[in-house]
Amino acid sequence: MNSLLQKANILVEALPYIRRFFGKTFIIKYGGAAQVKKDLKDAFAQDVVLLNYIGIRPIIVHGGGPKISSMMERLGKKPEFIQGQRITDKETMDIVEMVLGGLVNKEIVSLINSHGGKAVGLSGKDGGLIKAKRKTLKTQSGRGRGRVIDLGLVGEVTEVDTHILVGLEKEGFIPVISPIGVGPEGEALNINADSVAASIASALKAEKLILLTDVRGIMDRKEGVLSTLTEQKTKKLIREGTIAGGMIPKVQACLKAVRDGVSKTHIIDGRVPHCLLLEIFTLRGIGTEILLS
Ligand code: ADP
Ligand code: MG
């Protein structure tokens, strides 16, 4: 009897959150270990389906970097990166589209569907969802400092057309989006998934933007997790080099989203089973929350 009461109490504790978030849109960036390990994949899909059944509208944006590199190697191409960005020639872009838009996207769709959801896979090309332009990069150090580097078919979002998402959400579908945009000449552009998630969250004025990653959250120099961070503090940590590499596009994504009116942004540990439920339905949450001030 006691354990039954405990179960009832856990459900009742979730009630205020369920009420608050009913009908709200959450953008979730899915990647890392949660996209690889069987038990974590299942727990993720269960969380997404549960959110959907209680009236929250989840939208998934996924990465898939390591799978692109391994397919390139199988096809005899060497992956190359500058400042964490993949150099993407036409052949590489074809591989990105095949792997991200095909294999990885459909795998996530079937995963969610096998747990009782109704997921639909899209790339930024579908329904004109993501318009993009080519992104240039400047060298940050050394003799040629400030020189423009051509990354090839790498893009940044210029416009999001949310019509297709609104339509799918209305019908109870869960959109699963691969981070590929359409450039000015109709060309496919490879975009960082964190920034795609932020742009979609901004365009929909989502309730939450949640980025799953393979660390406990944003860490300070002593590897302690910072549970909240403001814009000012975040910029300072980037200047000092404490926030670096792949964490930079994540914090920039969160800052863009909060500036554009997204209520809450979180960077959480995707290695923890049911990390989404822990973040959404507990008072303390997990990982790092990024706020404007
Ligand atoms: P993802 O696949 O989730 O996008 P990334 O490798 O692109 O992962 O970005 C996350 C990485 O950022 C972490 O694994 C870590 O190596 C790096 N990182 C840099 N600075 C920090 C920091 N201050 N706190 C946590 N991680 C950081
Ligand atoms: Mg990354």
PDB file of C-alpha atoms in Angstrom, residues 22-271:
ATOM      1  CA  PHE A  22      -0.316  22.048 -21.162  1.00  0.00           C
ATOM      2  CA  GLY A  23      -0.420  23.093 -24.827  1.00  0.00           C
ATOM      3  CA  LYS A  24       3.098  24.607 -24.700  1.00  0.00           C
ATOM      4  CA  THR A  25       5.864  23.873 -27.205  1.00  0.00           C
ATOM      5  CA  PHE A  26       9.237  22.483 -26.125  1.00  0.00           C
ATOM      6  CA  ILE A  27      12.172  22.357 -28.548  1.00  0.00           C
ATOM      7  CA  ILE A  28      14.557  19.533 -27.702  1.00  0.00           C
ATOM      8  CA  LYS A  29      18.011  19.146 -29.247  1.00  0.00           C
ATOM      9  CA  TYR A  30      18.795  15.422 -29.243  1.00  0.00           C
ATOM     10  CA  GLY A  31      22.360  14.187 -29.560  1.00  0.00           C
ATOM     11  CA  GLY A  32      25.336  12.500 -27.916  1.00  0.00           C
ATOM     12  CA  ALA A  33      25.106   9.312 -25.838  1.00  0.00           C
ATOM     13  CA  ALA A  34      21.313   9.568 -25.648  1.00  0.00           C
ATOM     14  CA  GLN A  35      21.329   8.982 -29.393  1.00  0.00           C
ATOM     15  CA  VAL A  36      23.646   5.954 -29.200  1.00  0.00           C
ATOM     16  CA  LYS A  37      23.006   3.794 -26.126  1.00  0.00           C
ATOM     17  CA  LYS A  38      19.987   1.498 -26.314  1.00  0.00           C
ATOM     18  CA  ASP A  39      18.615   2.116 -22.790  1.00  0.00           C
ATOM     19  CA  LEU A  40      19.095   5.899 -23.081  1.00  0.00           C
ATOM     20  CA  LYS A  41      17.427   5.935 -26.501  1.00  0.00           C
ATOM     21  CA  ASP A  42      14.385   4.127 -25.135  1.00  0.00           C
ATOM     22  CA  ALA A  43      14.181   6.364 -22.064  1.00  0.00           C
ATOM     23  CA  PHE A  44      14.386   9.453 -24.297  1.00  0.00           C
ATOM     24  CA  ALA A  45      11.609   8.209 -26.578  1.00  0.00           C
ATOM     25  CA  GLN A  46       9.414   7.317 -23.583  1.00  0.00           C
ATOM     26  CA  ASP A  47       9.876  10.820 -22.154  1.00  0.00           C
ATOM     27  CA  VAL A  48       8.996  12.469 -25.470  1.00  0.00           C
ATOM     28  CA  VAL A  49       5.893  10.320 -25.919  1.00  0.00           C
ATOM     29  CA  LEU A  50       4.802  10.916 -22.325  1.00  0.00           C
ATOM     30  CA  LEU A  51       5.179  14.703 -22.760  1.00  0.00           C
ATOM     31  CA  ASN A  52       3.087  14.501 -25.899  1.00  0.00           C
ATOM     32  CA  TYR A  53       0.297  12.478 -24.252  1.00  0.00           C
ATOM     33  CA  ILE A  54      -0.056  14.940 -21.379  1.00  0.00           C
ATOM     34  CA  GLY A  55      -0.563  17.819 -23.816  1.00  0.00           C
ATOM     35  CA  ILE A  56       2.963  19.232 -24.223  1.00  0.00           C
ATOM     36  CA  ARG A  57       4.130  19.713 -27.803  1.00  0.00           C
ATOM     37  CA  PRO A  58       7.691  18.420 -28.236  1.00  0.00           C
ATOM     38  CA  ILE A  59       9.715  19.205 -31.369  1.00  0.00           C
ATOM     39  CA  ILE A  60      12.989  17.311 -31.799  1.00  0.00           C
ATOM     40  CA  VAL A  61      16.053  18.705 -33.594  1.00  0.00           C
ATOM     41  CA  HIS A  62      18.889  16.203 -33.907  1.00  0.00           C
ATOM     42  CA  GLY A  63      22.605  16.170 -34.606  1.00  0.00           C
ATOM     43  CA  GLY A  64      24.541  13.164 -35.790  1.00  0.00           C
ATOM     44  CA  GLY A  65      28.119  14.331 -36.318  1.00  0.00           C
ATOM     45  CA  PRO A  66      29.967  11.079 -35.526  1.00  0.00           C
ATOM     46  CA  LYS A  67      27.766   9.101 -37.944  1.00  0.00           C
ATOM     47  CA  ILE A  68      28.608  11.537 -40.764  1.00  0.00           C
ATOM     48  CA  SER A  69      32.334  11.081 -40.113  1.00  0.00           C
ATOM     49  CA  SER A  70      32.108   7.288 -40.038  1.00  0.00           C
ATOM     50  CA  MET A  71      30.133   7.208 -43.309  1.00  0.00           C
ATOM     51  CA  MET A  72      32.687   9.556 -44.900  1.00  0.00           C
ATOM     52  CA  GLU A  73      35.467   7.213 -43.872  1.00  0.00           C
ATOM     53  CA  ARG A  74      33.583   4.235 -45.297  1.00  0.00           C
ATOM     54  CA  LEU A  75      33.341   6.129 -48.578  1.00  0.00           C
ATOM     55  CA  GLY A  76      37.035   7.002 -48.463  1.00  0.00           C
ATOM     56  CA  LYS A  77      36.723  10.695 -47.555  1.00  0.00           C
ATOM     57  CA  LYS A  78      38.630  12.335 -44.729  1.00  0.00           C
ATOM     58  CA  PRO A  79      36.513  14.476 -42.347  1.00  0.00           C
ATOM     59  CA  GLU A  80      38.081  17.914 -41.731  1.00  0.00           C
ATOM     60  CA  PHE A  81      37.204  20.509 -39.129  1.00  0.00           C
ATOM     61  CA  ILE A  82      38.174  24.127 -38.476  1.00  0.00           C
ATOM     62  CA  GLN A  83      37.212  25.586 -35.070  1.00  0.00           C
ATOM     63  CA  GLY A  84      34.844  22.683 -34.541  1.00  0.00           C
ATOM     64  CA  GLN A  85      33.054  23.268 -37.859  1.00  0.00           C
ATOM     65  CA  ARG A  86      32.992  20.623 -40.541  1.00  0.00           C
ATOM     66  CA  ILE A  87      34.412  21.668 -43.895  1.00  0.00           C
ATOM     67  CA  THR A  88      31.603  20.686 -46.229  1.00  0.00           C
ATOM     68  CA  ASP A  89      32.241  20.329 -49.973  1.00  0.00           C
ATOM     69  CA  LYS A  90      29.473  19.146 -52.332  1.00  0.00           C
ATOM     70  CA  GLU A  91      30.320  15.458 -51.875  1.00  0.00           C
ATOM     71  CA  THR A  92      30.377  15.863 -48.080  1.00  0.00           C
ATOM     72  CA  MET A  93      27.027  17.678 -48.214  1.00  0.00           C
ATOM     73  CA  ASP A  94      25.541  14.738 -50.128  1.00  0.00           C
ATOM     74  CA  ILE A  95      26.761  12.456 -47.336  1.00  0.00           C
ATOM     75  CA  VAL A  96      25.389  14.836 -44.678  1.00  0.00           C
ATOM     76  CA  GLU A  97      21.988  14.779 -46.360  1.00  0.00           C
ATOM     77  CA  MET A  98      21.995  11.006 -46.744  1.00  0.00           C
ATOM     78  CA  VAL A  99      23.094  10.339 -43.184  1.00  0.00           C
ATOM     79  CA  LEU A 100      21.314  13.119 -41.254  1.00  0.00           C
ATOM     80  CA  GLY A 101      18.197  13.560 -43.366  1.00  0.00           C
ATOM     81  CA  GLY A 102      17.938   9.850 -44.140  1.00  0.00           C
ATOM     82  CA  LEU A 103      19.396   7.315 -41.754  1.00  0.00           C
ATOM     83  CA  VAL A 104      19.598   9.262 -38.485  1.00  0.00           C
ATOM     84  CA  ASN A 105      16.313  11.131 -38.935  1.00  0.00           C
ATOM     85  CA  LYS A 106      14.300   8.010 -39.745  1.00  0.00           C
ATOM     86  CA  GLU A 107      15.912   6.064 -36.924  1.00  0.00           C
ATOM     87  CA  ILE A 108      14.641   8.657 -34.422  1.00  0.00           C
ATOM     88  CA  VAL A 109      11.206   8.679 -36.065  1.00  0.00           C
ATOM     89  CA  SER A 110      10.917   4.890 -35.701  1.00  0.00           C
ATOM     90  CA  LEU A 111      12.273   5.000 -32.153  1.00  0.00           C
ATOM     91  CA  ILE A 112       9.557   7.447 -31.058  1.00  0.00           C
ATOM     92  CA  ASN A 113       6.877   5.594 -33.002  1.00  0.00           C
ATOM     93  CA  SER A 114       7.875   2.259 -31.454  1.00  0.00           C
ATOM     94  CA  HIS A 115       7.053   3.813 -28.074  1.00  0.00           C
ATOM     95  CA  GLY A 116       3.598   4.914 -29.178  1.00  0.00           C
ATOM     96  CA  GLY A 117       4.221   8.416 -30.540  1.00  0.00           C
ATOM     97  CA  LYS A 118       3.411   9.760 -33.994  1.00  0.00           C
ATOM     98  CA  ALA A 119       6.679  11.248 -35.206  1.00  0.00           C
ATOM     99  CA  VAL A 120       7.234  12.798 -38.634  1.00  0.00           C
ATOM    100  CA  GLY A 121      10.740  13.352 -40.031  1.00  0.00           C
ATOM    101  CA  LEU A 122      11.622  16.602 -41.780  1.00  0.00           C
ATOM    102  CA  SER A 123      14.690  18.440 -42.948  1.00  0.00           C
ATOM    103  CA  GLY A 124      14.855  22.211 -43.207  1.00  0.00           C
ATOM    104  CA  LYS A 125      13.965  21.779 -46.892  1.00  0.00           C
ATOM    105  CA  ASP A 126      10.480  20.437 -46.178  1.00  0.00           C
ATOM    106  CA  GLY A 127       7.740  23.037 -46.404  1.00  0.00           C
ATOM    107  CA  GLY A 128      10.440  25.737 -46.684  1.00  0.00           C
ATOM    108  CA  LEU A 129      11.111  25.276 -42.957  1.00  0.00           C
ATOM    109  CA  ILE A 130      14.690  26.634 -42.791  1.00  0.00           C
ATOM    110  CA  LYS A 131      16.184  29.268 -45.095  1.00  0.00           C
ATOM    111  CA  ALA A 132      19.888  29.785 -44.634  1.00  0.00           C
ATOM    112  CA  LYS A 133      22.921  31.615 -45.956  1.00  0.00           C
ATOM    113  CA  ARG A 134      26.536  30.522 -46.139  1.00  0.00           C
ATOM    114  CA  LYS A 135      28.477  31.043 -42.982  1.00  0.00           C
ATOM    115  CA  THR A 136      31.984  32.418 -43.064  1.00  0.00           C
ATOM    116  CA  LEU A 137      34.556  32.055 -40.361  1.00  0.00           C
ATOM    117  CA  LYS A 138      37.539  34.223 -39.502  1.00  0.00           C
ATOM    118  CA  THR A 139      40.832  32.795 -38.252  1.00  0.00           C
ATOM    119  CA  GLN A 140      41.192  33.615 -34.572  1.00  0.00           C
ATOM    120  CA  SER A 141      44.934  33.390 -34.084  1.00  0.00           C
ATOM    121  CA  GLY A 142      48.282  33.037 -35.815  1.00  0.00           C
ATOM    122  CA  ARG A 143      49.772  35.011 -38.685  1.00  0.00           C
ATOM    123  CA  GLY A 144      46.694  35.125 -40.883  1.00  0.00           C
ATOM    124  CA  ARG A 145      44.483  36.330 -38.014  1.00  0.00           C
ATOM    125  CA  GLY A 146      41.158  37.722 -39.229  1.00  0.00           C
ATOM    126  CA  ARG A 147      41.439  35.935 -42.587  1.00  0.00           C
ATOM    127  CA  VAL A 148      38.102  34.636 -43.924  1.00  0.00           C
ATOM    128  CA  ILE A 149      37.906  30.841 -44.108  1.00  0.00           C
ATOM    129  CA  ASP A 150      35.606  29.180 -46.612  1.00  0.00           C
ATOM    130  CA  LEU A 151      33.828  26.275 -44.943  1.00  0.00           C
ATOM    131  CA  GLY A 152      31.937  25.339 -48.106  1.00  0.00           C
ATOM    132  CA  LEU A 153      28.300  24.358 -47.732  1.00  0.00           C
ATOM    133  CA  VAL A 154      27.984  25.343 -44.072  1.00  0.00           C
ATOM    134  CA  GLY A 155      25.099  27.613 -43.249  1.00  0.00           C
ATOM    135  CA  GLU A 156      23.407  29.753 -40.661  1.00  0.00           C
ATOM    136  CA  VAL A 157      19.659  30.208 -40.355  1.00  0.00           C
ATOM    137  CA  THR A 158      18.176  33.362 -41.886  1.00  0.00           C
ATOM    138  CA  GLU A 159      14.460  32.546 -41.720  1.00  0.00           C
ATOM    139  CA  VAL A 160      12.158  29.914 -40.262  1.00  0.00           C
ATOM    140  CA  ASP A 161       8.739  29.241 -41.782  1.00  0.00           C
ATOM    141  CA  THR A 162       6.791  27.566 -39.000  1.00  0.00           C
ATOM    142  CA  HIS A 163       3.649  26.690 -41.005  1.00  0.00           C
ATOM    143  CA  ILE A 164       4.520  23.031 -41.409  1.00  0.00           C
ATOM    144  CA  LEU A 165       5.327  22.669 -37.691  1.00  0.00           C
ATOM    145  CA  VAL A 166       2.126  24.358 -36.556  1.00  0.00           C
ATOM    146  CA  GLY A 167       0.119  22.065 -38.832  1.00  0.00           C
ATOM    147  CA  LEU A 168       1.840  18.923 -37.575  1.00  0.00           C
ATOM    148  CA  GLU A 169       1.539  19.937 -33.922  1.00  0.00           C
ATOM    149  CA  LYS A 170      -2.171  20.598 -34.309  1.00  0.00           C
ATOM    150  CA  GLU A 171      -2.659  17.027 -35.481  1.00  0.00           C
ATOM    151  CA  GLY A 172      -0.631  15.589 -32.599  1.00  0.00           C
ATOM    152  CA  PHE A 173       2.431  14.692 -34.688  1.00  0.00           C
ATOM    153  CA  ILE A 174       5.903  15.025 -33.196  1.00  0.00           C
ATOM    154  CA  PRO A 175       8.224  16.767 -35.707  1.00  0.00           C
ATOM    155  CA  VAL A 176      11.778  15.383 -35.904  1.00  0.00           C
ATOM    156  CA  ILE A 177      14.053  17.828 -37.742  1.00  0.00           C
ATOM    157  CA  SER A 178      17.491  17.343 -39.289  1.00  0.00           C
ATOM    158  CA  PRO A 179      19.612  20.506 -39.312  1.00  0.00           C
ATOM    159  CA  ILE A 180      19.805  21.108 -43.062  1.00  0.00           C
ATOM    160  CA  GLY A 181      18.807  24.462 -44.528  1.00  0.00           C
ATOM    161  CA  VAL A 182      18.175  25.790 -48.020  1.00  0.00           C
ATOM    162  CA  GLY A 183      20.562  28.454 -49.348  1.00  0.00           C
ATOM    163  CA  PRO A 184      19.793  31.348 -51.725  1.00  0.00           C
ATOM    164  CA  GLU A 185      20.419  29.183 -54.808  1.00  0.00           C
ATOM    165  CA  GLY A 186      18.371  26.273 -53.530  1.00  0.00           C
ATOM    166  CA  GLU A 187      21.503  24.488 -52.339  1.00  0.00           C
ATOM    167  CA  ALA A 188      21.468  22.360 -49.174  1.00  0.00           C
ATOM    168  CA  LEU A 189      23.491  23.830 -46.297  1.00  0.00           C
ATOM    169  CA  ASN A 190      24.799  21.997 -43.237  1.00  0.00           C
ATOM    170  CA  ILE A 191      23.924  23.874 -40.019  1.00  0.00           C
ATOM    171  CA  ASN A 192      24.838  23.375 -36.349  1.00  0.00           C
ATOM    172  CA  ALA A 193      21.876  21.615 -34.719  1.00  0.00           C
ATOM    173  CA  ASP A 194      21.995  23.759 -31.548  1.00  0.00           C
ATOM    174  CA  SER A 195      21.501  26.918 -33.586  1.00  0.00           C
ATOM    175  CA  VAL A 196      18.693  25.359 -35.646  1.00  0.00           C
ATOM    176  CA  ALA A 197      16.944  24.390 -32.399  1.00  0.00           C
ATOM    177  CA  ALA A 198      17.318  27.971 -31.117  1.00  0.00           C
ATOM    178  CA  SER A 199      15.969  29.523 -34.320  1.00  0.00           C
ATOM    179  CA  ILE A 200      12.930  27.249 -34.272  1.00  0.00           C
ATOM    180  CA  ALA A 201      12.347  27.935 -30.573  1.00  0.00           C
ATOM    181  CA  SER A 202      12.521  31.683 -31.259  1.00  0.00           C
ATOM    182  CA  ALA A 203      10.209  31.541 -34.276  1.00  0.00           C
ATOM    183  CA  LEU A 204       7.597  29.574 -32.315  1.00  0.00           C
ATOM    184  CA  LYS A 205       8.143  31.548 -29.073  1.00  0.00           C
ATOM    185  CA  ALA A 206       8.496  28.150 -27.443  1.00  0.00           C
ATOM    186  CA  GLU A 207       8.113  27.642 -23.707  1.00  0.00           C
ATOM    187  CA  LYS A 208      11.432  25.802 -23.380  1.00  0.00           C
ATOM    188  CA  LEU A 209      14.592  25.066 -25.330  1.00  0.00           C
ATOM    189  CA  ILE A 210      16.370  21.990 -23.947  1.00  0.00           C
ATOM    190  CA  LEU A 211      19.774  20.914 -25.284  1.00  0.00           C
ATOM    191  CA  LEU A 212      20.944  17.389 -24.414  1.00  0.00           C
ATOM    192  CA  THR A 213      24.689  16.875 -24.288  1.00  0.00           C
ATOM    193  CA  ASP A 214      27.321  14.501 -22.874  1.00  0.00           C
ATOM    194  CA  VAL A 215      28.447  16.575 -19.889  1.00  0.00           C
ATOM    195  CA  ARG A 216      26.701  17.371 -16.598  1.00  0.00           C
ATOM    196  CA  GLY A 217      26.020  20.959 -17.675  1.00  0.00           C
ATOM    197  CA  ILE A 218      28.198  24.022 -18.084  1.00  0.00           C
ATOM    198  CA  MET A 219      31.188  23.656 -15.838  1.00  0.00           C
ATOM    199  CA  ASP A 220      33.423  26.231 -14.200  1.00  0.00           C
ATOM    200  CA  ARG A 221      37.198  25.893 -14.085  1.00  0.00           C
ATOM    201  CA  LYS A 222      37.011  23.474 -11.166  1.00  0.00           C
ATOM    202  CA  GLU A 223      34.515  21.312 -13.069  1.00  0.00           C
ATOM    203  CA  GLY A 224      31.641  22.284 -10.790  1.00  0.00           C
ATOM    204  CA  VAL A 225      28.304  22.511 -12.601  1.00  0.00           C
ATOM    205  CA  LEU A 226      26.886  26.044 -12.813  1.00  0.00           C
ATOM    206  CA  SER A 227      23.160  25.618 -12.242  1.00  0.00           C
ATOM    207  CA  THR A 228      22.209  29.059 -13.588  1.00  0.00           C
ATOM    208  CA  LEU A 229      24.088  31.465 -15.843  1.00  0.00           C
ATOM    209  CA  THR A 230      23.224  34.989 -16.991  1.00  0.00           C
ATOM    210  CA  GLU A 231      24.183  36.565 -20.311  1.00  0.00           C
ATOM    211  CA  GLN A 232      26.879  38.670 -18.668  1.00  0.00           C
ATOM    212  CA  LYS A 233      28.445  35.752 -16.818  1.00  0.00           C
ATOM    213  CA  THR A 234      28.278  33.557 -19.930  1.00  0.00           C
ATOM    214  CA  LYS A 235      30.115  36.140 -22.038  1.00  0.00           C
ATOM    215  CA  LYS A 236      32.791  36.436 -19.358  1.00  0.00           C
ATOM    216  CA  LEU A 237      33.299  32.649 -19.286  1.00  0.00           C
ATOM    217  CA  ILE A 238      33.683  32.594 -23.088  1.00  0.00           C
ATOM    218  CA  ARG A 239      36.235  35.436 -22.974  1.00  0.00           C
ATOM    219  CA  GLU A 240      38.239  33.585 -20.316  1.00  0.00           C
ATOM    220  CA  GLY A 241      38.120  30.364 -22.335  1.00  0.00           C
ATOM    221  CA  THR A 242      36.204  28.452 -19.645  1.00  0.00           C
ATOM    222  CA  ILE A 243      33.361  27.901 -22.102  1.00  0.00           C
ATOM    223  CA  ALA A 244      34.905  26.619 -25.346  1.00  0.00           C
ATOM    224  CA  GLY A 245      34.464  24.310 -28.334  1.00  0.00           C
ATOM    225  CA  GLY A 246      31.037  22.789 -28.887  1.00  0.00           C
ATOM    226  CA  MET A 247      29.690  24.520 -25.761  1.00  0.00           C
ATOM    227  CA  ILE A 248      29.929  27.923 -27.465  1.00  0.00           C
ATOM    228  CA  PRO A 249      27.156  27.308 -30.048  1.00  0.00           C
ATOM    229  CA  LYS A 250      25.038  25.878 -27.217  1.00  0.00           C
ATOM    230  CA  VAL A 251      25.218  28.931 -24.975  1.00  0.00           C
ATOM    231  CA  GLN A 252      24.784  31.198 -27.982  1.00  0.00           C
ATOM    232  CA  ALA A 253      21.699  29.205 -28.923  1.00  0.00           C
ATOM    233  CA  CYS A 254      20.242  29.602 -25.425  1.00  0.00           C
ATOM    234  CA  LEU A 255      20.989  33.325 -25.316  1.00  0.00           C
ATOM    235  CA  LYS A 256      19.384  33.915 -28.709  1.00  0.00           C
ATOM    236  CA  ALA A 257      16.289  32.004 -27.604  1.00  0.00           C
ATOM    237  CA  VAL A 258      15.809  33.885 -24.315  1.00  0.00           C
ATOM    238  CA  ARG A 259      16.393  37.207 -26.059  1.00  0.00           C
ATOM    239  CA  ASP A 260      13.652  36.279 -28.524  1.00  0.00           C
ATOM    240  CA  GLY A 261      11.143  35.472 -25.802  1.00  0.00           C
ATOM    241  CA  VAL A 262      11.599  31.750 -25.090  1.00  0.00           C
ATOM    242  CA  SER A 263      10.778  31.422 -21.380  1.00  0.00           C
ATOM    243  CA  LYS A 264      13.401  28.872 -20.299  1.00  0.00           C
ATOM    244  CA  THR A 265      16.581  27.395 -21.776  1.00  0.00           C
ATOM    245  CA  HIS A 266      18.497  24.437 -20.379  1.00  0.00           C
ATOM    246  CA  ILE A 267      21.642  22.469 -21.175  1.00  0.00           C
ATOM    247  CA  ILE A 268      21.273  19.026 -19.599  1.00  0.00           C
ATOM    248  CA  ASP A 269      23.121  15.723 -19.251  1.00  0.00           C
ATOM    249  CA  GLY A 270      21.760  13.313 -21.849  1.00  0.00           C
ATOM    250  CA  ARG A 271      23.682  10.450 -20.206  1.00  0.00           C
TER     251      ARG A 271
END
